[in-house]
PDB file of C-alpha atoms in Angstrom:
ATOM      1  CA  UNK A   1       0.000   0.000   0.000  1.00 56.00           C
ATOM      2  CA  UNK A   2       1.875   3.514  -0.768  1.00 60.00           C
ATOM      3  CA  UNK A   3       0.834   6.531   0.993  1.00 70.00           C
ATOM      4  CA  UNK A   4       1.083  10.150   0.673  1.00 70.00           C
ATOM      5  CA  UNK A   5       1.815  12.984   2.714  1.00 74.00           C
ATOM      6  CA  UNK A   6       2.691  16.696   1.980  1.00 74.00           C
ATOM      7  CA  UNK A   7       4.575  19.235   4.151  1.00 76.00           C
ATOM      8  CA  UNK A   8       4.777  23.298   3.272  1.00 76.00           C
ATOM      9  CA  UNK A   9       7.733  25.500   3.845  1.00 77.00           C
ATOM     10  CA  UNK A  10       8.667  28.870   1.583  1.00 69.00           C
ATOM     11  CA  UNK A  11      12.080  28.587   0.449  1.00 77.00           C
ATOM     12  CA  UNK A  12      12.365  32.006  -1.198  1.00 75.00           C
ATOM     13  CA  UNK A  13      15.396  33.832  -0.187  1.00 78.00           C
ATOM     14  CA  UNK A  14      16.781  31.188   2.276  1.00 82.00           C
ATOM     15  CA  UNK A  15      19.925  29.604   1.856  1.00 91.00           C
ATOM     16  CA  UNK A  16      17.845  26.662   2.746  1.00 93.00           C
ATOM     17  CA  UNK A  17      14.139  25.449   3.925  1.00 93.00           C
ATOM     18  CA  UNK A  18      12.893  22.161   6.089  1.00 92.00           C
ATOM     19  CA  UNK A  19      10.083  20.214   5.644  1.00 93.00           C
ATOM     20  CA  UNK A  20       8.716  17.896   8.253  1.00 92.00           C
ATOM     21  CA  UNK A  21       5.971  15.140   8.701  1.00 93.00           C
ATOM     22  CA  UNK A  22       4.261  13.643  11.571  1.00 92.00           C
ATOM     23  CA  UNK A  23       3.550  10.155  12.105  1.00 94.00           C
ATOM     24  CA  UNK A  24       3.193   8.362   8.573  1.00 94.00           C
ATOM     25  CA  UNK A  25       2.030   4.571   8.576  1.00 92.00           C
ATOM     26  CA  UNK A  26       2.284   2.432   5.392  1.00 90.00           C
ATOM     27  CA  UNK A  27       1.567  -1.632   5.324  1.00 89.00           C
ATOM     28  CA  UNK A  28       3.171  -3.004   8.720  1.00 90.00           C
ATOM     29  CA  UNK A  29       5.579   0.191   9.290  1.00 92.00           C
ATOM     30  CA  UNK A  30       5.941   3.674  10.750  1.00 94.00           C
ATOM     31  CA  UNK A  31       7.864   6.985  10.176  1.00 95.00           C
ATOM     32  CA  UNK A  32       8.093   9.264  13.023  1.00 95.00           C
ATOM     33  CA  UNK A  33      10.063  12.795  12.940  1.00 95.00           C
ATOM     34  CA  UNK A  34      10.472  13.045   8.942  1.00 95.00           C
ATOM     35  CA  UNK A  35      12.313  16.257   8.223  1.00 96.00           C
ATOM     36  CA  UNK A  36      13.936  16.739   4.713  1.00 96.00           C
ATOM     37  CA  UNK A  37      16.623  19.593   4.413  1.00 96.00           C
ATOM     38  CA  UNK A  38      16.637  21.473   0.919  1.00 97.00           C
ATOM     39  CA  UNK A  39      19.510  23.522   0.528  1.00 97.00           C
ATOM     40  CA  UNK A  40      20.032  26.570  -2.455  1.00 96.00           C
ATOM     41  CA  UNK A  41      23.028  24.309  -4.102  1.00 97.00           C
ATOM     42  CA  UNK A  42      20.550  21.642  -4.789  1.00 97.00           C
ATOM     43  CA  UNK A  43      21.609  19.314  -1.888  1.00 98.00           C
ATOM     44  CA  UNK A  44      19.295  17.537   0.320  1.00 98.00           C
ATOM     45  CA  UNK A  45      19.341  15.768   3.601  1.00 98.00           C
ATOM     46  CA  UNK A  46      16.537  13.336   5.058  1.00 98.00           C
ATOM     47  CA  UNK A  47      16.009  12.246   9.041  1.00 98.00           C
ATOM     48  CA  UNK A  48      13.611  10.059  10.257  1.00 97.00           C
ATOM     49  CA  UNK A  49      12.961   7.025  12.656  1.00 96.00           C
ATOM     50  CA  UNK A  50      11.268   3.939  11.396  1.00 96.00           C
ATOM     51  CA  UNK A  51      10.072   0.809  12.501  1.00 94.00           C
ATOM     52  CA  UNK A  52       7.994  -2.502  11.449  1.00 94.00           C
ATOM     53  CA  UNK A  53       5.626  -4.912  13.125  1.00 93.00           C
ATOM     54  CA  UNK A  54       6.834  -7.263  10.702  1.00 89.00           C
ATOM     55  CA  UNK A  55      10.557  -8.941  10.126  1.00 85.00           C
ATOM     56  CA  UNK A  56      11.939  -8.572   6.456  1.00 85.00           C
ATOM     57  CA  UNK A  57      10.404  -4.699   5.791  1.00 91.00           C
ATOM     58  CA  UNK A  58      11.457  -1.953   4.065  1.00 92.00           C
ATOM     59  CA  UNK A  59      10.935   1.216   4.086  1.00 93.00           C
ATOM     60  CA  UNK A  60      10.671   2.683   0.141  1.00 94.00           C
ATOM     61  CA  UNK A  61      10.066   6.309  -0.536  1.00 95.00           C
ATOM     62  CA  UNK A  62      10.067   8.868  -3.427  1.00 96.00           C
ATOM     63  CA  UNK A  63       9.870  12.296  -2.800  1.00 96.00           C
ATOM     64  CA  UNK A  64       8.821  15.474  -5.345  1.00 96.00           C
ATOM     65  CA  UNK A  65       9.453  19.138  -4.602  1.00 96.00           C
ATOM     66  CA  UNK A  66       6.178  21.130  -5.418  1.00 95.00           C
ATOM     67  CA  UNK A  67       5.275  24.907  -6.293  1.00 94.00           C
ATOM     68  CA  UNK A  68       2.562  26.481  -4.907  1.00 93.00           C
ATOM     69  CA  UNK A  69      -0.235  25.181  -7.253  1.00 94.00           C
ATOM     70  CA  UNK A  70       1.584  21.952  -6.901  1.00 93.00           C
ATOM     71  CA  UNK A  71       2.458  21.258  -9.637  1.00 95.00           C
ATOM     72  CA  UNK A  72       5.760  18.839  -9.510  1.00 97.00           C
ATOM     73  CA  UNK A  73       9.315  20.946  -9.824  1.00 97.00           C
ATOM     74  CA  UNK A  74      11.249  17.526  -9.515  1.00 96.00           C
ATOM     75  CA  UNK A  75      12.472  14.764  -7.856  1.00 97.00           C
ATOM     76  CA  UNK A  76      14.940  14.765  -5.052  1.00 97.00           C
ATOM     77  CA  UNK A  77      17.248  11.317  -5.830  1.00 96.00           C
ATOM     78  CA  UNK A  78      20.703   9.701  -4.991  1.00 94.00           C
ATOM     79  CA  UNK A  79      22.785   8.875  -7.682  1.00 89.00           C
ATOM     80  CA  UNK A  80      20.123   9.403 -10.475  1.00 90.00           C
ATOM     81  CA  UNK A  81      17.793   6.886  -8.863  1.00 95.00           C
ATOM     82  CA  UNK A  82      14.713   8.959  -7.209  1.00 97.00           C
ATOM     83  CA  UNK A  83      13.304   5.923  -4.451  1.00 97.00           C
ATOM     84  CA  UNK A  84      15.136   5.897  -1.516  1.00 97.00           C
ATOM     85  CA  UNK A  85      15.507   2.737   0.657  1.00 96.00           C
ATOM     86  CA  UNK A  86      15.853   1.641   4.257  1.00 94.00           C
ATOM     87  CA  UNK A  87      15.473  -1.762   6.064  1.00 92.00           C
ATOM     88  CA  UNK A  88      13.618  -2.032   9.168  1.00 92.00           C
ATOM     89  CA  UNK A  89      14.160  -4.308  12.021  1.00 89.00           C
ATOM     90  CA  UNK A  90      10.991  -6.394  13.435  1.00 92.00           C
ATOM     91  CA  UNK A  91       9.527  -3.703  16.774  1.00 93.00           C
ATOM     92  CA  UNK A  92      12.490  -2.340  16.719  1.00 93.00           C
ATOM     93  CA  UNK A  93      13.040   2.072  16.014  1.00 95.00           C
ATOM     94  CA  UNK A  94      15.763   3.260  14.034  1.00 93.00           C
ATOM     95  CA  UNK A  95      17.124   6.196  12.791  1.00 97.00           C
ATOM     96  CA  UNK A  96      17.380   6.893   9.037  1.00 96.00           C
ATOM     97  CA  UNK A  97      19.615   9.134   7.159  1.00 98.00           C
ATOM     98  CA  UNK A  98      19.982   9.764   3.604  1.00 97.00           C
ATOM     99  CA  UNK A  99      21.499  12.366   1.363  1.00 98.00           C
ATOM    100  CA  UNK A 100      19.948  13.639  -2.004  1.00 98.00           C
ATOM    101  CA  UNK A 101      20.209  16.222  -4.836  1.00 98.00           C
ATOM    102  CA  UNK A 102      17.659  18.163  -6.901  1.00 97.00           C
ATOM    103  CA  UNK A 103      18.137  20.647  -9.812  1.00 96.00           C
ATOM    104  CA  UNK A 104      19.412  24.143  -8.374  1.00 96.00           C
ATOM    105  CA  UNK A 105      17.657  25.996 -10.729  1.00 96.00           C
ATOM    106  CA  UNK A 106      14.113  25.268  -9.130  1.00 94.00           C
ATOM    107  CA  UNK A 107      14.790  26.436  -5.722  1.00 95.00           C
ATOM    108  CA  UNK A 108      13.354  29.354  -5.378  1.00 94.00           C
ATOM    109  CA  UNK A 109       9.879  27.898  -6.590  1.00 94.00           C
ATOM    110  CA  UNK A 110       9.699  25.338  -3.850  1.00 94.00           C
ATOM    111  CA  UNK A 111       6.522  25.559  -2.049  1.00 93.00           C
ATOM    112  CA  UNK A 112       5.948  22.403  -0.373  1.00 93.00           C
ATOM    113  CA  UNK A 113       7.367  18.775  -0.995  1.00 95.00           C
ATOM    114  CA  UNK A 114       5.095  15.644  -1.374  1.00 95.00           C
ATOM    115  CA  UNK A 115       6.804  12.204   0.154  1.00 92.00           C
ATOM    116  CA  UNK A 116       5.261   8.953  -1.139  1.00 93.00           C
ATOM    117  CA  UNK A 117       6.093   5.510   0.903  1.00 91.00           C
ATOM    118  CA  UNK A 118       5.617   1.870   0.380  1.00 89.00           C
ATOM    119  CA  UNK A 119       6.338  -0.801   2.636  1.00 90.00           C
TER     120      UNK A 119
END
């Protein structure tokens, strides 16, 4: 089952802008304390804590920077690839931290930034 959640945040003018979720559930997992870092060079940073009632999860996630009639800018991805991975252990919380990179040029535009998960 992939779910969708959407967090505001003007980045106008900054040097950078932070986004951040509460509590998102997909399938058999959680994310608590999501908070993706966009910075004016077109580097990103995620943080997060997950977890799974289940043994053998993961945690898979794609994530789109918006404008304000949200309308998709881009992706945020590692190494070309725009889904972003993480393992979870069975009951078990862990932290999870992952670097990205968008296009630069867009930036300014960024409104609000839509994070879709599967697990």
């Amino acid at each position: 089952m992939q779910v969708s959640a959407t967090a505001q945040a003007v980045c106008s003018g900054a040097g950078s802008c932070w986004f951040t979720w509460g509590r998102i559930k997909a399938g058999d997992c959680t994310m608590d304390h999501a908070k993706w870092t966009l910075n004016r060079d077109g580097s990103a940073s995620f943080e997060a804590v997950i977890t799974s009632s289940d043994s053998n999860d993961a945690w898979l996630m794609w994530v789109d920077a918006l404008d304000s009639s949200r309308f998709v800018l881009g992706a945020i991805h590692h190494n070309g690839d725009p889904k972003f991975v993480k393992g979870t252990v069975k009951n078990q919380w862990h932290w999870w931290f992952a670097r990205g990179s968008f296009n630069a040029d867009f930036f300014d535009r960024i409104d609000s930034m839509r994070l879709k998960s599967h697990c």
